CSV table of C-alpha atoms in Angstrom, one decimal:
chain,number,residue,atom,x,y,z
A,30,MET,CA,3.5,37.0,5.1
A,31,THR,CA,6.4,37.3,2.6
A,32,GLN,CA,8.2,34.4,4.2
A,33,GLY,CA,5.0,32.3,3.8
A,34,ILE,CA,4.8,33.2,0.1
A,35,ASP,CA,8.5,32.4,-0.4
A,36,ILE,CA,8.0,29.0,1.2
A,37,LYS,CA,5.0,28.2,-1.0
A,38,ALA,CA,7.0,29.4,-4.1
A,39,GLN,CA,9.8,27.0,-3.1
A,40,HIS,CA,7.4,24.2,-2.7
A,41,ARG,CA,5.9,24.8,-6.1
A,42,LEU,CA,9.4,24.9,-7.6
A,43,GLY,CA,10.2,21.6,-5.9
A,44,VAL,CA,7.1,20.0,-7.4
A,45,LEU,CA,8.1,21.4,-10.8
A,46,LEU,CA,11.5,19.9,-10.5
A,47,ILE,CA,10.2,16.5,-9.4
A,48,CYS,CA,7.9,16.5,-12.4
A,49,CYS,CA,10.8,17.2,-14.7
A,50,ALA,CA,12.7,14.4,-12.9
A,51,THR,CA,9.9,11.9,-13.8
A,52,VAL,CA,10.2,12.8,-17.5
A,53,CYS,CA,14.0,12.1,-17.2
A,54,MET,CA,13.4,8.8,-15.4
A,55,ALA,CA,10.8,7.6,-17.9
A,56,SER,CA,13.1,8.7,-20.8
A,57,LEU,CA,16.0,6.8,-19.1
A,58,ASP,CA,13.8,3.7,-18.8
A,59,ALA,CA,12.8,3.9,-22.5
A,60,VAL,CA,16.4,4.3,-23.7
A,61,THR,CA,17.3,1.4,-21.4
A,62,LYS,CA,14.7,-0.8,-23.0
A,63,ILE,CA,16.1,0.0,-26.5
A,64,LEU,CA,19.6,-0.9,-25.3
A,65,ALA,CA,18.5,-4.0,-23.5
A,66,GLY,CA,17.7,-5.5,-26.9
A,67,LEU,CA,21.3,-4.8,-28.0
A,68,PHE,CA,23.6,-5.3,-25.0
A,69,ASP,CA,23.8,-7.3,-21.8
A,70,PRO,CA,23.0,-5.4,-18.6
A,71,PRO,CA,26.6,-5.1,-17.3
A,72,GLN,CA,27.7,-3.3,-20.4
A,73,ILE,CA,24.7,-0.9,-20.3
A,74,LEU,CA,25.2,-0.2,-16.6
A,75,LEU,CA,29.0,0.2,-16.6
A,76,ILE,CA,28.7,3.2,-18.9
A,77,ARG,CA,26.0,4.7,-16.8
A,78,TRP,CA,27.9,4.1,-13.5
A,79,VAL,CA,31.1,5.7,-15.0
A,80,ILE,CA,29.2,8.8,-15.8
A,81,PHE,CA,27.5,8.8,-12.4
A,82,LEU,CA,30.8,8.5,-10.6
A,83,SER,CA,32.3,11.3,-12.7
A,84,ALA,CA,29.4,13.5,-11.8
A,85,GLY,CA,29.9,12.6,-8.1
A,86,LEU,CA,33.6,13.5,-8.3
A,87,ALA,CA,32.8,16.8,-10.0
A,88,LEU,CA,30.2,17.6,-7.4
A,89,THR,CA,32.7,16.8,-4.6
A,90,THR,CA,35.4,19.0,-6.2
A,91,ARG,CA,32.9,21.8,-6.7
A,92,ASN,CA,31.9,21.7,-3.0
A,93,GLN,CA,35.6,21.9,-2.1
A,94,VAL,CA,35.5,18.6,-0.3
A,95,SER,CA,38.8,16.7,-0.6
A,96,LEU,CA,38.5,13.2,-2.1
A,97,LYS,CA,40.4,11.9,1.0
A,98,HIS,CA,37.6,13.0,3.2
A,99,ALA,CA,34.8,12.3,0.7
A,100,PHE,CA,35.4,8.6,0.9
A,101,VAL,CA,35.5,8.5,4.7
A,102,SER,CA,32.4,6.8,5.9
A,103,GLN,CA,31.3,6.1,9.5
A,104,ARG,CA,29.5,3.0,8.1
A,105,PRO,CA,31.5,1.7,5.1
A,106,ARG,CA,30.0,-1.8,5.2
A,107,LEU,CA,26.5,-0.3,5.0
A,108,GLN,CA,27.6,2.0,2.1
A,109,ILE,CA,29.1,-0.9,0.2
A,110,PHE,CA,26.1,-3.1,0.7
A,111,ARG,CA,23.7,-0.3,-0.3
A,112,ALA,CA,25.7,0.3,-3.5
A,113,LEU,CA,25.7,-3.5,-4.3
A,114,VAL,CA,21.9,-3.5,-3.9
A,115,LEU,CA,21.5,-0.6,-6.3
A,116,THR,CA,23.8,-2.1,-8.8
A,117,ALA,CA,22.0,-5.5,-8.7
A,118,LEU,CA,18.5,-4.0,-8.8
A,119,SER,CA,19.5,-1.9,-11.8
A,120,GLY,CA,20.4,-5.1,-13.6
A,121,VAL,CA,17.1,-6.7,-12.6
A,122,PHE,CA,15.2,-3.8,-14.1
A,123,VAL,CA,17.2,-3.9,-17.3
A,124,LEU,CA,16.1,-7.5,-17.8
A,125,ALA,CA,12.5,-6.6,-16.9
A,126,PHE,CA,12.4,-3.8,-19.4
A,127,LYS,CA,13.8,-6.1,-22.1
A,128,ASN,CA,11.0,-8.6,-21.6
A,129,LEU,CA,8.0,-6.5,-20.5
A,130,GLN,CA,6.2,-3.3,-21.4
A,131,LEU,CA,7.6,-0.1,-19.9
A,132,ALA,CA,4.3,0.6,-18.1
A,133,GLU,CA,4.1,-2.9,-16.6
A,134,VAL,CA,7.5,-2.7,-15.1
A,135,ILE,CA,7.0,0.8,-13.7
A,136,ALA,CA,3.5,0.0,-12.4
A,137,ILE,CA,4.9,-2.9,-10.3
A,138,ALA,CA,8.0,-0.8,-9.3
A,139,ALA,CA,5.5,1.8,-8.0
A,140,SER,CA,4.7,-0.5,-5.1
A,141,ALA,CA,8.2,0.2,-3.7
A,142,PRO,CA,6.9,3.1,-1.4
A,143,LEU,CA,4.3,0.7,0.0
A,144,ILE,CA,7.1,-1.9,0.7
A,145,VAL,CA,9.1,0.9,2.4
A,146,THR,CA,6.2,1.6,4.7
A,147,ALA,CA,5.9,-2.1,5.6
A,148,LEU,CA,9.7,-2.4,6.2
A,149,SER,CA,10.2,0.9,8.0
A,150,LYS,CA,8.5,-0.3,11.2
A,151,PRO,CA,10.8,-3.4,11.9
A,152,ILE,CA,14.0,-1.8,10.5
A,153,LEU,CA,13.7,1.9,11.3
A,154,GLY,CA,11.2,1.7,14.2
A,155,GLU,CA,8.7,4.0,12.5
A,156,SER,CA,5.1,3.7,13.6
A,157,HIS,CA,2.1,3.6,11.3
A,158,GLY,CA,-1.6,3.9,11.9
A,159,TRP,CA,-4.3,1.5,10.6
A,160,GLY,CA,-4.9,3.7,7.5
A,161,ARG,CA,-1.4,3.2,6.2
A,162,TRP,CA,-1.4,-0.5,6.8
A,163,ALA,CA,-4.7,-0.8,5.0
A,164,SER,CA,-3.3,1.2,2.0
A,165,VAL,CA,-0.3,-1.1,1.9
A,166,LEU,CA,-2.6,-4.2,1.7
A,167,ILE,CA,-4.8,-2.5,-0.9
A,168,GLY,CA,-1.7,-1.6,-2.9
A,169,PHE,CA,-0.6,-5.2,-3.0
A,170,VAL,CA,-4.0,-6.2,-4.3
A,171,GLY,CA,-3.1,-3.9,-7.2
A,172,VAL,CA,0.2,-5.8,-7.7
A,173,LEU,CA,-1.7,-9.1,-7.7
A,174,ILE,CA,-4.1,-7.7,-10.4
A,175,ILE,CA,-1.1,-7.0,-12.6
A,176,LEU,CA,0.6,-10.3,-11.9
A,177,ARG,CA,-2.6,-12.3,-12.3
A,178,PRO,CA,-1.3,-15.5,-10.7
A,179,GLY,CA,-3.4,-18.5,-11.6
A,180,PHE,CA,-5.1,-16.9,-14.6
A,181,GLY,CA,-2.8,-18.5,-17.2
A,182,VAL,CA,-1.1,-15.2,-18.1
A,183,PHE,CA,1.6,-15.1,-15.5
A,184,ASN,CA,5.0,-13.9,-16.8
A,185,PRO,CA,8.1,-14.8,-14.7
A,186,PHE,CA,9.4,-11.3,-15.6
A,187,HIS,CA,6.5,-9.8,-13.7
A,188,LEU,CA,7.9,-11.6,-10.6
A,189,LEU,CA,11.3,-10.3,-11.5
A,190,SER,CA,9.9,-6.7,-11.5
A,191,LEU,CA,8.4,-7.4,-8.1
A,192,VAL,CA,11.8,-8.5,-6.8
A,193,GLY,CA,13.2,-5.3,-8.2
A,194,ALA,CA,10.6,-3.3,-6.3
A,195,VAL,CA,11.5,-5.1,-3.1
A,196,MET,CA,15.2,-4.3,-3.8
A,197,TRP,CA,14.4,-0.7,-4.6
A,198,ALA,CA,12.5,-0.4,-1.3
A,199,SER,CA,15.4,-2.0,0.5
A,200,TYR,CA,17.8,0.5,-1.1
A,201,GLN,CA,15.6,3.4,0.1
A,202,ILE,CA,15.7,2.0,3.7
A,203,LEU,CA,19.4,1.6,3.5
A,204,THR,CA,19.7,5.2,2.2
A,205,ARG,CA,17.8,6.4,5.2
A,206,LEU,CA,20.1,4.5,7.5
A,207,ALA,CA,23.2,5.8,5.7
A,208,GLY,CA,21.9,9.3,5.9
A,209,ARG,CA,22.0,9.1,9.7
A,210,HIS,CA,25.8,8.7,9.6
A,211,ASP,CA,27.3,10.1,6.4
A,212,ARG,CA,27.1,13.2,4.2
A,213,ALA,CA,25.3,13.0,0.8
A,214,GLU,CA,28.6,13.3,-1.1
A,215,VAL,CA,30.0,10.2,0.7
A,216,SER,CA,26.8,8.2,-0.2
A,217,MET,CA,26.9,9.3,-3.8
A,218,LEU,CA,30.6,8.5,-4.3
A,219,TYR,CA,30.3,5.0,-2.7
A,220,LEU,CA,27.4,4.3,-5.1
A,221,GLY,CA,29.5,5.2,-8.1
A,222,LEU,CA,32.7,3.6,-7.0
A,223,VAL,CA,31.3,0.3,-5.9
A,224,GLY,CA,29.2,0.0,-9.1
A,225,VAL,CA,32.1,0.8,-11.4
A,226,VAL,CA,34.4,-1.7,-9.7
A,227,CYS,CA,31.8,-4.5,-9.8
A,228,LEU,CA,30.7,-3.8,-13.4
A,229,THR,CA,34.3,-3.4,-14.6
A,230,VAL,CA,34.9,-7.0,-13.5
A,231,ILE,CA,31.7,-8.4,-15.2
A,232,ALA,CA,31.2,-6.2,-18.3
A,233,PRO,CA,34.3,-7.4,-20.2
A,234,LEU,CA,32.9,-10.9,-20.2
A,235,VAL,CA,29.9,-9.8,-22.3
A,236,TRP,CA,31.3,-6.7,-24.0
A,237,ARG,CA,30.3,-5.9,-27.6
A,238,ALA,CA,31.8,-3.0,-29.4
A,239,PRO,CA,29.0,-0.4,-29.8
A,240,SER,CA,28.5,1.6,-33.0
A,241,LEU,CA,28.7,5.4,-32.8
A,242,GLN,CA,24.9,5.7,-32.5
A,243,GLU,CA,24.9,3.0,-29.7
A,244,TRP,CA,27.6,4.9,-27.9
A,245,GLY,CA,25.3,7.9,-28.0
A,246,LEU,CA,22.5,6.0,-26.4
A,247,LEU,CA,24.7,4.5,-23.8
A,248,ILE,CA,26.1,7.9,-22.8
A,249,LEU,CA,22.6,9.3,-22.8
A,250,THR,CA,21.5,6.9,-20.1
A,251,GLY,CA,24.2,8.1,-17.9
A,252,VAL,CA,23.4,11.8,-18.5
A,253,LEU,CA,19.7,11.2,-17.9
A,254,ALA,CA,20.4,9.4,-14.7
A,255,VAL,CA,22.6,12.2,-13.4
A,256,ILE,CA,20.1,14.9,-14.4
A,257,ALA,CA,17.2,13.0,-12.8
A,258,HIS,CA,19.1,12.5,-9.5
A,259,PHE,CA,20.2,16.1,-9.5
A,260,LEU,CA,16.6,17.3,-10.0
A,261,ILE,CA,15.4,15.0,-7.2
A,262,ILE,CA,18.0,16.2,-4.8
A,263,LYS,CA,17.2,19.9,-5.6
A,264,ALA,CA,13.4,19.2,-5.2
A,265,LEU,CA,14.0,17.6,-1.8
A,266,VAL,CA,15.9,20.7,-0.8
A,267,LEU,CA,13.0,23.0,-1.8
A,268,ALA,CA,10.0,21.0,-0.6
A,269,PRO,CA,9.4,18.2,2.0
A,270,ALA,CA,9.6,14.7,0.6
A,271,SER,CA,6.0,13.9,1.7
A,272,ALA,CA,4.8,16.8,-0.5
A,273,ILE,CA,6.6,15.9,-3.7
A,274,GLN,CA,6.8,12.1,-3.6
A,275,PRO,CA,3.2,11.6,-5.0
A,276,PHE,CA,4.3,13.3,-8.2
A,277,ASN,CA,6.8,10.5,-8.8
A,278,PHE,CA,3.9,8.4,-10.0
A,279,LEU,CA,3.8,10.6,-13.1
A,280,THR,CA,6.6,8.3,-14.3
A,281,PHE,CA,3.9,5.8,-15.1
A,282,VAL,CA,2.0,8.3,-17.3
A,283,TRP,CA,5.2,9.1,-19.3
A,284,ALA,CA,6.0,5.4,-19.5
A,285,VAL,CA,2.6,4.7,-21.1
A,286,GLY,CA,3.3,7.5,-23.7
A,287,PHE,CA,6.9,6.3,-24.5
A,288,GLY,CA,5.7,2.7,-24.7
A,289,TRP,CA,3.1,3.7,-27.2
A,290,LEU,CA,5.3,6.0,-29.3
A,291,LEU,CA,8.5,3.9,-29.3
A,292,PHE,CA,7.4,0.3,-29.0
A,293,ASP,CA,3.7,0.4,-30.0
A,294,ASP,CA,2.8,-1.0,-26.5
A,295,LEU,CA,-0.2,-0.1,-24.6
A,296,PRO,CA,-1.0,-1.6,-21.2
A,297,ASP,CA,-4.1,-3.8,-20.9
A,298,GLY,CA,-7.1,-3.2,-18.7
A,299,PRO,CA,-5.9,-5.2,-15.6
A,300,THR,CA,-2.5,-3.5,-15.8
A,301,LEU,CA,-4.1,-0.1,-15.8
A,302,LEU,CA,-6.5,-1.1,-13.0
A,303,GLY,CA,-3.6,-2.5,-10.9
A,304,ALA,CA,-1.5,0.6,-11.5
A,305,ALA,CA,-4.3,2.9,-10.4
A,306,ILE,CA,-4.8,1.0,-7.2
A,307,ILE,CA,-1.0,1.0,-6.4
A,308,ILE,CA,-0.7,4.7,-7.2
A,309,ALA,CA,-3.8,5.6,-5.2
A,310,SER,CA,-2.5,3.6,-2.2
A,311,GLY,CA,0.9,5.3,-2.5
A,312,VAL,CA,-0.6,8.8,-2.7
A,313,TYR,CA,-2.6,8.0,0.5
A,314,VAL,CA,0.6,7.0,2.3
A,315,PHE,CA,2.4,10.1,1.3
A,316,HIS,CA,-0.6,12.3,2.1
A,317,SER,CA,-0.8,10.9,5.6
A,318,GLU,CA,2.9,11.5,6.0
A,319,TYR,CA,2.5,15.1,4.8
A,320,ARG,CA,-0.3,15.7,7.4
A,321,ARG,CA,2.0,14.3,10.1
A,322,ASP,CA,4.9,16.6,9.0
A,323,LYS,CA,2.5,19.5,9.1
A,324,GLY,CA,1.8,18.7,12.7
A,325,GLY,CA,-1.8,17.5,12.2
A,326,ARG,CA,-3.4,14.5,13.8
A,327,GLU,CA,-2.7,11.5,11.6
A,328,LEU,CA,-5.7,9.2,11.0
A,329,GLY,CA,-3.6,6.7,9.1
């Protein structure tokens, strides 16, 4: 009985941590949108990646893992490719945030779990029932409502956001594959190192000396990214992914608030409708996964 209560308490704490992580992620996106009007993406991302790599090195040292062993991967090519995908998709989203409302970008990005579901069968060999496939199709109807192709309001940066969602889904698939072979510390260090190396080559070409206030914002993005990732990792330790993932959609709610407060932006009706459809479809996917993890019969 006590063990059951402890597990429930852990799950509630995991949900609380993931909710806090969504606030950090929405804050990160809002600050990134501000910086996107001042700097080119490589400069913004270089500072973030340096802080991320520093945090990874600190975590490795704290866990008493030698750096020599921390960089030893059973699948180095997979780790490098995964890091390149994350670096590229981060640049894609910086450009999207610069040219679209926060809520628009995050609503389209929310389709990533649906894309993961679609890709996980051919790549990971995971099986899905008719309910999940139906939810994926319905979710993409929501994406089309936001994109509105053929209605004279199509913005190419909407398509860029969709490309970012596909890349984000691909990154999650690659992370699952990497997790089968390497420890979390290895994956984290490869992310930071590959990103820093790539951006160090590109960023000097577009570098502009930041003011003291701008330095503060640039550093803040790195700190927020580290905190968000830490909270997500801790949440996944305390509760199953299928139980906490639906709360990731709170990021959209915070994005609407930040967009209104900071940029005087409010999403229009079709964007809200499309976002609601995407989120509802995603919640169904995660709910069916949760039922499967609990050992029940999956209808979807």
